[in-house]
Tab-separated table of C-alpha atoms and ligand atoms in Angstrom:
chain	number	residue	atom	x	y	z
A	21	MET	CA	0.317	0.204	0.019
A	22	GLY	CA	1.300	3.540	-0.312
A	23	THR	CA	3.020	5.616	1.926
A	24	GLN	CA	1.185	8.281	3.281
A	25	LEU	CA	0.217	11.810	1.616
A	26	VAL	CA	2.520	14.300	2.900
A	27	MET	CA	2.119	17.665	1.725
A	28	TYR	CA	4.167	20.393	1.896
A	29	GLU	CA	4.108	24.254	2.259
A	30	GLU	CA	5.613	24.586	-1.504
A	31	GLU	CA	3.740	22.756	-3.305
A	32	PHE	CA	0.217	23.503	-1.132
A	33	THR	CA	0.458	27.353	-2.511
A	34	LYS	CA	1.139	26.138	-6.185
A	35	ILE	CA	-1.568	23.547	-5.930
A	36	ASN	CA	-4.002	26.392	-4.317
A	37	ALA	CA	-3.019	28.266	-6.834
A	38	VAL	CA	-4.079	26.258	-9.717
A	39	CYS	CA	-6.954	26.114	-8.601
A	40	ASP	CA	-8.128	28.660	-8.347
A	41	ARG	CA	-7.356	29.462	-11.778
A	42	LEU	CA	-9.023	27.253	-12.944
A	43	THR	CA	-11.624	28.270	-11.329
A	44	LYS	CA	-11.461	31.898	-13.280
A	45	ASP	CA	-9.233	30.788	-16.324
A	46	ALA	CA	-13.614	27.435	-17.082
A	47	ASN	CA	-15.261	30.583	-15.130
A	48	ALA	CA	-16.273	27.947	-12.703
A	49	LYS	CA	-18.681	27.880	-9.559
A	50	VAL	CA	-15.975	25.518	-6.954
A	51	VAL	CA	-13.200	24.018	-7.981
A	52	PHE	CA	-12.071	20.958	-4.850
A	53	LEU	CA	-9.204	19.049	-5.353
A	54	VAL	CA	-9.379	15.481	-3.343
A	55	ASP	CA	-7.814	12.695	-3.110
A	56	LYS	CA	-8.695	9.264	-3.583
A	57	ASN	CA	-9.357	8.510	0.485
A	58	GLY	CA	-11.508	11.128	1.269
A	59	GLN	CA	-9.985	14.055	2.287
A	60	LEU	CA	-9.967	17.418	0.880
A	61	ILE	CA	-6.791	18.668	-0.417
A	62	SER	CA	-7.633	22.688	-1.593
A	63	SER	CA	-10.572	23.942	-2.470
A	64	ALA	CA	-11.384	27.261	-4.324
A	65	GLY	CA	-14.436	29.295	-5.518
A	66	GLN	CA	-17.902	29.462	-4.107
A	67	THR	CA	-16.639	27.101	-1.011
A	68	GLN	CA	-18.846	29.134	1.572
A	69	ASN	CA	-22.528	27.096	1.075
A	70	ILE	CA	-20.825	24.052	0.628
A	71	ASP	CA	-19.977	20.769	3.117
A	72	THR	CA	-16.844	21.161	1.802
A	73	THR	CA	-15.824	17.382	4.145
A	74	SER	CA	-18.818	15.790	2.885
A	75	LEU	CA	-18.165	16.067	-0.776
A	76	ALA	CA	-14.557	14.702	-0.581
A	77	SER	CA	-16.100	12.146	0.779
A	78	LEU	CA	-19.174	11.382	-0.997
A	79	THR	CA	-16.438	12.110	-4.084
A	80	ALA	CA	-14.224	9.600	-3.124
A	81	GLY	CA	-16.881	6.874	-2.748
A	82	ASN	CA	-17.940	7.861	-6.084
A	83	VAL	CA	-14.665	7.642	-7.809
A	84	ALA	CA	-13.929	3.811	-5.957
A	85	ALA	CA	-17.058	2.648	-7.175
A	86	MET	CA	-16.905	3.928	-10.947
A	87	GLY	CA	-12.912	2.254	-10.489
A	88	GLY	CA	-14.605	-0.913	-9.402
A	89	LEU	CA	-17.403	-1.276	-12.272
A	90	ALA	CA	-14.004	0.000	-14.489
A	91	LYS	CA	-12.528	-2.966	-13.694
A	92	LEU	CA	-15.247	-5.473	-13.512
A	93	ILE	CA	-15.551	-4.324	-17.555
A	94	GLY	CA	-12.112	-4.479	-18.200
A	95	GLU	CA	-11.283	-1.085	-18.235
A	96	ASN	CA	-8.273	0.270	-15.454
A	97	GLU	CA	-11.065	3.776	-14.482
A	98	PHE	CA	-12.735	5.594	-15.758
A	99	PRO	CA	-10.594	8.710	-15.297
A	100	HIS	CA	-13.671	11.932	-16.323
A	101	GLN	CA	-17.363	11.963	-14.646
A	102	PHE	CA	-19.080	14.325	-15.754
A	103	HIS	CA	-23.171	14.425	-14.455
A	104	GLU	CA	-25.666	17.326	-15.732
A	105	GLY	CA	-27.929	19.085	-13.624
A	106	ALA	CA	-30.817	21.582	-14.037
A	107	LYS	CA	-28.763	24.052	-12.865
A	108	ASP	CA	-25.830	22.690	-11.876
A	109	SER	CA	-22.887	20.546	-13.479
A	110	LEU	CA	-20.048	18.625	-11.947
A	111	TYR	CA	-17.049	17.148	-13.843
A	112	MET	CA	-14.940	15.038	-12.109
A	113	THR	CA	-10.540	14.498	-13.406
A	114	ILE	CA	-8.362	12.216	-12.075
A	115	VAL	CA	-5.153	13.594	-12.053
A	116	GLY	CA	-1.918	11.646	-11.093
A	117	SER	CA	-3.865	8.431	-10.088
A	118	ARG	CA	-4.309	9.468	-7.182
A	119	VAL	CA	-6.418	11.915	-7.253
A	120	VAL	CA	-9.784	13.809	-8.110
A	121	LEU	CA	-9.660	17.628	-9.214
A	122	VAL	CA	-14.059	18.494	-8.619
A	123	VAL	CA	-14.878	21.460	-11.103
A	124	ILE	CA	-18.745	22.346	-10.468
A	125	PHE	CA	-20.301	25.087	-12.325
A	126	ASP	CA	-24.054	26.235	-14.549
A	127	ASN	CA	-25.351	28.080	-17.659
A	128	ARG	CA	-22.376	30.758	-17.140
A	129	THR	CA	-19.296	29.276	-19.445
A	130	SER	CA	-19.888	25.586	-21.399
A	131	LEU	CA	-18.276	21.365	-20.481
A	132	GLY	CA	-16.146	22.498	-23.578
A	133	LEU	CA	-14.224	25.504	-21.898
A	134	VAL	CA	-14.392	23.382	-18.692
A	135	ARG	CA	-12.910	20.036	-20.630
A	136	LEU	CA	-9.932	22.024	-22.185
A	137	ARG	CA	-9.316	24.187	-19.257
A	138	ILE	CA	-8.977	21.109	-16.438
A	139	LYS	CA	-6.598	19.758	-19.438
A	140	LYS	CA	-4.364	22.589	-18.614
A	141	ALA	CA	-5.094	22.334	-14.229
A	142	SER	CA	-4.710	19.130	-14.869
A	143	ASP	CA	-1.848	18.785	-16.640
A	144	GLU	CA	0.341	21.031	-13.437
A	145	LEU	CA	-1.251	19.192	-10.883
A	146	THR	CA	0.078	16.199	-11.770
A	147	LYS	CA	3.984	17.720	-11.626
A	148	ILE	CA	3.214	18.697	-8.441
A	149	PHE	CA	2.334	15.623	-6.632
A	150	GLU	CA	5.072	14.213	-9.022
A	151	SER	CA	6.906	16.012	-7.207
A	152	LEU	CA	5.461	16.071	-3.916
A	153	VAL	CA	5.890	11.995	-4.433
A	154	LYS	CA	9.482	12.403	-4.670
A	155	LYS	CA	9.677	14.892	-1.131
A	156	ALA	CA	8.170	12.498	0.560
A	157	ASP	CA	10.446	9.651	0.309
A	158	GLY	CA	13.255	12.066	0.486
A	159	PRO	CA	14.775	12.275	4.097
A	160	GLY	CA	11.959	13.976	4.418
A	161	ILE	CA	11.964	15.751	7.979
A	162	GLY	CA	10.091	13.167	9.548
A	163	SER	CA	7.269	12.871	11.377
A	164	PRO	CA	6.074	15.978	12.905
A	165	PHE	CA	4.231	12.859	15.676
A	166	ALA	CA	7.517	10.941	16.595
A	167	GLU	CA	7.857	13.275	19.370
A	168	ILE	CA	4.770	12.899	20.972
A	169	SER	CA	3.838	11.092	24.830
A	170	ASP	CA	1.094	8.994	25.583
A	171	ASP	CA	-0.164	12.128	28.199
A	172	ASP	CA	-0.252	14.519	24.038
A	173	ILE	CA	-2.464	11.815	23.146
A	174	ASP	CA	-4.514	11.005	26.403
A	175	ASN	CA	-5.298	14.909	26.708
A	176	LEU	CA	-7.354	14.547	23.493
A	177	PHE	CA	-9.307	12.818	24.286
A	178	SER	CA	-10.471	14.527	27.917
A	179	GLU	CA	-13.823	15.647	28.075
B	3	MET	CA	-3.167	6.017	4.902
B	4	SER	CA	-3.500	9.620	6.629
B	5	PHE	CA	-2.996	12.465	5.379
B	6	ILE	CA	-0.171	15.292	6.695
B	7	ASN	CA	-0.584	18.983	6.060
B	8	TYR	CA	2.720	20.987	6.556
B	9	SER	CA	1.000	24.049	5.756
B	10	SER	CA	-2.145	23.780	7.136
B	11	ARG	CA	-0.957	22.183	10.063
B	12	GLU	CA	-3.758	19.430	10.117
B	13	ILE	CA	-3.313	15.176	10.292
B	14	ASN	CA	-6.763	12.879	9.142
B	15	CYS	CA	-6.653	9.470	9.816
B	16	LYS	CA	-9.006	6.736	8.560
B	17	ILE	CA	-10.939	4.665	11.136
B	18	VAL	CA	-13.469	1.800	9.702
B	19	TYR	CA	-15.927	0.334	12.139
B	20	TYR	CA	-16.092	-3.450	10.397
B	21	GLY	CA	-18.730	-6.099	11.772
B	22	PRO	CA	-21.453	-9.095	10.225
B	23	GLY	CA	-24.542	-7.503	8.854
B	24	LEU	CA	-26.987	-5.539	12.260
B	25	CYS	CA	-24.445	-5.711	14.702
B	26	GLY	CA	-24.947	-2.650	15.516
B	27	LYS	CA	-21.717	-0.646	13.031
B	28	THR	CA	-23.883	2.883	11.817
B	29	THR	CA	-25.130	2.638	15.432
B	30	ASN	CA	-21.745	3.185	17.059
B	31	LEU	CA	-21.874	6.641	14.585
B	32	GLN	CA	-24.729	7.747	15.665
B	33	TYR	CA	-24.411	7.653	18.420
B	34	ILE	CA	-21.101	9.284	18.353
B	35	TYR	CA	-22.623	12.033	15.975
B	36	ASN	CA	-25.381	12.354	18.349
B	37	LYS	CA	-23.027	12.788	21.912
B	38	THR	CA	-20.313	15.331	20.512
B	39	ALA	CA	-20.331	18.765	19.999
B	40	ALA	CA	-21.738	20.580	17.313
B	41	ASP	CA	-18.438	22.297	16.488
B	42	THR	CA	-15.879	18.839	16.494
B	43	LYS	CA	-18.583	16.805	13.713
B	44	GLY	CA	-19.557	17.832	10.584
B	45	LYS	CA	-22.767	15.693	9.078
B	46	LEU	CA	-22.987	12.295	9.469
B	47	ILE	CA	-23.536	10.967	5.631
B	48	SER	CA	-25.777	7.190	5.519
B	49	LEU	CA	-25.762	6.109	2.480
B	50	SER	CA	-28.685	3.604	3.782
B	51	THR	CA	-30.692	1.246	1.774
B	52	GLU	CA	-35.485	2.156	2.199
B	53	THR	CA	-34.724	-0.630	5.611
B	54	ASP	CA	-32.233	1.302	6.536
B	55	ARG	CA	-29.353	-0.986	5.800
B	56	THR	CA	-25.719	0.500	4.940
B	57	LEU	CA	-25.420	-0.223	1.677
B	58	PHE	CA	-22.405	1.457	0.842
B	59	PHE	CA	-21.088	3.212	3.507
B	60	ASP	CA	-21.751	6.000	6.320
B	61	PHE	CA	-19.328	8.118	7.440
B	62	LEU	CA	-18.290	10.860	10.709
B	63	PRO	CA	-16.145	13.634	10.734
B	64	LEU	CA	-14.781	14.165	13.724
B	65	SER	CA	-12.254	17.172	15.276
B	66	LEU	CA	-10.112	15.611	18.470
B	67	GLY	CA	-8.803	18.566	18.560
B	68	GLU	CA	-4.706	19.828	18.703
B	69	ILE	CA	-1.220	17.629	19.732
B	70	ARG	CA	1.783	19.723	18.987
B	71	GLY	CA	-0.193	21.917	16.758
B	72	PHE	CA	-1.358	19.982	14.525
B	73	LYS	CA	-5.358	19.490	14.395
B	74	THR	CA	-6.543	16.042	14.421
B	75	ARG	CA	-8.860	14.595	12.318
B	76	PHE	CA	-10.984	11.328	12.141
B	77	HIS	CA	-12.845	10.773	9.239
B	78	LEU	CA	-15.302	7.045	10.630
B	79	TYR	CA	-16.527	5.486	7.931
B	80	THR	CA	-18.811	2.405	8.112
B	81	VAL	CA	-18.814	-1.147	5.681
B	82	PRO	CA	-22.443	-2.843	4.447
B	83	GLY	CA	-22.034	-5.416	6.774
B	84	GLN	CA	-23.909	-7.960	4.243
B	85	VAL	CA	-22.025	-10.229	2.642
B	86	PHE	CA	-22.710	-9.476	-0.576
B	87	TYR	CA	-21.923	-6.089	0.197
B	88	ASP	CA	-18.125	-7.459	-0.541
B	89	ALA	CA	-17.193	-5.394	-3.521
B	90	SER	CA	-18.298	-1.810	-1.336
B	91	ARG	CA	-16.832	-3.780	1.747
B	92	LYS	CA	-12.971	-3.524	0.021
B	93	LEU	CA	-14.041	0.097	-1.412
B	94	ILE	CA	-13.555	1.504	1.694
B	95	LEU	CA	-10.901	-0.489	3.045
B	96	LYS	CA	-8.299	1.289	1.263
B	97	GLY	CA	-6.959	3.653	3.330
B	98	VAL	CA	-7.084	3.329	6.234
B	99	ASP	CA	-5.538	3.404	9.582
B	100	GLY	CA	-7.233	1.579	12.081
B	101	VAL	CA	-9.839	-0.917	12.316
B	102	VAL	CA	-13.160	-1.668	14.800
B	103	PHE	CA	-13.859	-5.305	14.756
B	104	VAL	CA	-17.803	-4.253	15.799
B	105	ALA	CA	-19.373	-8.518	17.204
B	106	ASP	CA	-22.703	-9.729	17.712
B	107	SER	CA	-23.059	-11.123	21.140
B	108	GLN	CA	-25.615	-13.773	20.109
B	109	VAL	CA	-25.360	-16.512	19.944
B	110	GLU	CA	-26.333	-17.068	16.531
B	111	ARG	CA	-25.153	-14.697	15.298
B	112	MET	CA	-21.437	-16.302	15.981
B	113	GLU	CA	-21.255	-17.695	12.851
B	114	ALA	CA	-21.726	-14.347	10.943
B	115	ASN	CA	-19.009	-12.709	13.398
B	116	ILE	CA	-16.615	-14.864	12.025
B	117	GLU	CA	-16.734	-15.310	8.400
B	118	SER	CA	-16.716	-11.890	9.039
B	119	LEU	CA	-13.961	-11.458	10.068
B	120	GLU	CA	-12.120	-13.227	8.223
B	121	ASN	CA	-13.386	-11.557	4.954
B	122	LEU	CA	-11.875	-8.916	7.208
B	123	ARG	CA	-8.881	-10.221	7.075
B	124	ILE	CA	-8.641	-11.764	3.458
B	125	ASN	CA	-9.486	-7.623	2.062
B	126	LEU	CA	-6.907	-6.153	3.406
B	127	ALA	CA	-4.450	-8.339	2.773
B	128	GLU	CA	-5.587	-7.889	-1.085
B	129	GLN	CA	-4.409	-4.620	-0.423
B	130	GLY	CA	-1.465	-5.394	1.053
B	131	TYR	CA	-2.900	-4.228	4.911
B	132	ASP	CA	-1.959	-7.846	6.762
B	133	LEU	CA	-4.978	-7.067	10.686
B	134	ASN	CA	-2.225	-7.602	12.274
B	135	LYS	CA	-0.287	-5.494	12.193
B	136	LEU	CA	-2.893	-2.113	11.663
B	137	PRO	CA	-4.874	-0.981	14.521
B	138	TYR	CA	-7.311	-2.866	16.057
B	139	VAL	CA	-9.768	-2.735	18.230
B	140	ILE	CA	-12.749	-5.461	18.721
B	141	GLN	CA	-16.241	-3.883	20.315
B	142	TYR	CA	-18.748	-6.487	21.567
B	143	ASN	CA	-22.089	-5.367	20.804
B	144	LYS	CA	-25.280	-5.997	22.022
B	145	ARG	CA	-24.173	-7.103	25.935
B	146	ASP	CA	-28.235	-6.284	26.605
B	147	LEU	CA	-30.208	-9.480	25.453
B	148	PRO	CA	-30.552	-12.042	26.867
B	149	ASN	CA	-29.371	-15.376	24.410
B	150	ALA	CA	-25.170	-12.803	24.731
B	151	LEU	CA	-22.578	-15.499	25.050
B	152	SER	CA	-20.571	-14.827	27.805
B	153	VAL	CA	-17.008	-12.970	26.634
B	154	ALA	CA	-14.893	-15.336	27.623
B	155	GLU	CA	-16.864	-17.624	24.793
B	156	LEU	CA	-16.388	-14.565	22.457
B	157	ARG	CA	-12.236	-14.143	23.249
B	158	GLN	CA	-11.549	-17.380	22.565
B	159	SER	CA	-13.050	-17.518	19.247
B	160	LEU	CA	-12.167	-13.574	18.072
B	161	ASN	CA	-9.220	-12.637	19.934
B	162	PRO	CA	-7.477	-15.223	20.185
B	163	ARG	CA	-4.386	-12.206	20.434
B	164	SER	CA	-5.638	-10.065	22.939
B	165	ILE	CA	-6.071	-7.236	21.043
B	166	PRO	CA	-8.341	-4.463	22.880
B	167	ASP	CA	-11.833	-5.469	23.295
B	168	PHE	CA	-14.346	-3.762	24.521
B	169	GLU	CA	-18.607	-4.655	25.677
B	170	ALA	CA	-21.035	-2.659	24.583
B	171	VAL	CA	-24.838	-1.918	24.419
B	172	ALA	CA	-24.893	1.345	21.247
B	173	PRO	CA	-28.087	2.106	21.568
B	174	THR	CA	-27.289	3.675	24.676
B	175	GLY	CA	-24.087	4.294	24.286
B	176	VAL	CA	-21.961	2.367	27.119
B	177	GLY	CA	-19.318	1.578	25.489
B	178	VAL	CA	-19.192	2.959	22.607
B	179	PHE	CA	-16.537	6.231	23.010
B	180	ASP	CA	-14.211	3.878	24.209
B	181	THR	CA	-14.093	1.217	21.476
B	182	LEU	CA	-13.530	4.614	19.816
B	183	LYS	CA	-10.404	6.022	22.172
B	184	ALA	CA	-8.437	2.774	21.725
B	185	VAL	CA	-8.879	2.986	18.232
B	186	ALA	CA	-7.568	6.530	17.977
B	187	LYS	CA	-5.249	6.027	20.880
B	188	LEU	CA	-3.908	3.165	18.580
B	189	VAL	CA	-3.899	5.487	15.601
B	190	LEU	CA	-2.305	8.068	16.845
B	191	THR	CA	0.983	6.221	18.645
B	192	GLU	CA	0.945	4.100	15.504
B	193	LEU	CA	1.595	7.678	13.463
B	194	LYS	CA	4.115	8.428	16.649
B	195	LYS	CA	6.505	5.027	15.564
B	196	GLY	CA	5.914	7.515	12.061
B	197	GLY	CA	4.549	4.497	9.463
C	217	LIG	N1	-30.188	-5.264	21.442
C	217	LIG	C1	-29.457	-4.272	20.603
C	217	LIG	N2	-29.653	-4.104	19.902
C	217	LIG	C2	-28.935	-3.011	19.264
C	217	LIG	C3	-27.276	-2.919	19.534
C	217	LIG	N3	-26.708	-1.522	18.702
C	217	LIG	C4	-27.153	-1.979	17.730
C	217	LIG	N4	-28.923	-3.007	17.639
C	217	LIG	C5	-30.115	-2.820	16.300
C	217	LIG	O1	-29.336	-3.599	15.630
C	217	LIG	C6	-30.198	-3.239	14.546
C	217	LIG	C7	-29.477	-3.164	13.220
C	217	LIG	O2	-28.328	-1.870	13.664
C	217	LIG	P1	-27.043	-1.524	12.459
C	217	LIG	O3	-26.507	-0.430	13.191
C	217	LIG	O4	-28.559	-0.069	11.428
C	217	LIG	O5	-26.200	-2.152	11.918
C	217	LIG	P2	-25.140	-2.316	10.843
C	217	LIG	O6	-24.319	-2.752	11.779
C	217	LIG	O7	-24.988	-1.171	11.185
C	217	LIG	O8	-26.072	-3.631	9.565
C	217	LIG	P3	-24.935	-3.212	8.131
C	217	LIG	O9	-25.570	-2.133	7.708
C	217	LIG	O10	-26.201	-4.088	8.071
C	217	LIG	O11	-24.378	-4.330	8.179
C	217	LIG	C8	-30.668	-1.863	14.277
C	217	LIG	O12	-32.291	-2.355	14.720
C	217	LIG	C9	-30.039	-1.827	16.062
C	217	LIG	O13	-31.169	-0.819	17.217
C	217	LIG	C10	-27.156	-3.560	20.660
C	217	LIG	O14	-26.283	-2.985	21.228
C	217	LIG	N5	-28.405	-3.972	21.260
C	218	LIG	MG1	-24.726	0.450	8.639
C-alpha cells in the first residue's frame, strides 16, 4: 500500500494557485481537489455554502465505485465523469491516479471550456504531485508525531 | 493512510467499523454523532437502503483537538455488513489507518462474526495490509440481549491475540466512546512510530 500523503507548504501554495486559476479560467463556481481516500486537499471559488468534508468523502466513494465498475468491464478506471444537473453540473477528473479534481459549474460557462481548462490544470497538478511524492520519499523532516508523548494523546480525550 | 498537511497543520486519519450485518456499526456512529459537540463534528452521511441497511457506507468526520499544533481529524466509516456487498467493503477499506471490528454477541450470530472477521482479513490482505499489524480493536456489541454469549466465549473465537476489546450496547452508548478512544489512540501511536 502507498505511503501516507504528506503536504508541504511549497506544493500546497502551488496547488491552491492552480485551483484558483482554474476556477477563473473555466468560469466555474467551485473547484475541489480531493485525495482518492476522501480527504479534501484544496478548494477554490464559492465554497461557503458547501459542506466540503462531505463532498470530499462522497467524491472518493463515487470514484472508488466507478473504478470498481471499470475493472469489472476490463477498464483500468474511468478518468472523467460528467454529471449534468438542472442548474449546476459537475465534472470529475482523476489526476495522477491519486487525486480527483472536481469542478462545479453552471450555464455561465460551457462543458467545452471547462474540459479544456481542466486538461491544463490537470497536467500542472500531475507535476506538482510527482515532486511531492519524491519529497516524501526523501530523507524528509520526519513525522511531526515522533515527539508526542502518551500524555499528549491522552489529553485529546479528556472531556 | 493518514494525510499530513504541514501547511495547514492538519492530520487526517481514517477509521473503519467492520462487522457482520446488523451488528450495530451504524448505531455506533449515530451515538457518537448525537453525543459530540456541534463544533467538533461534521455531517453524518449515511448511504443506506429504504430499510436502513448500509448500502455503501456511513461517514462521520470528527475533530479531536490539537497535538503539538496539529489539528487531528478522524474520518469514521462503516462498511455494509451484508455478505453480498463485498465489493463495496473492499473500497471502503482503502487507505484505512485503524479498524474496529464490531461483533454481535448473540449466539446465533457467532458464525456470521467469524465469517466477517475472516472476510476482513482477506480484504485487507488483498490491499497489502496485515490485520495483525494494523491498529485494531474489537467491540462485543448487544451485551443487553439475553441470548448473548459470555465474553470469555467471544474472546476465544474472535480475539486470540488479546488485542484491546470492549463490551458495548451501542444504542445507549455503553462502550461506544471507549472503543473509539482506544482505536484512535492506537492510530496516533502508530503515527508516532512514523508508520
Ligand atoms: N438490543 C440491541 N440492539 C442493537 C444494539 N446495537 C444495535 N442494535 C440494533 O440492531 C439493528 C441494526 O443496527 P445497525 O447499526 O443498523 O447495524 P449495522 O451493523 O450498521 O448493519 P448493516 O448496515 O447491515 O451492516 C438496529 O435496529 C439497532 O438498533 C445493541 O447493542 N443492543
Ligand atoms: Mg450499517
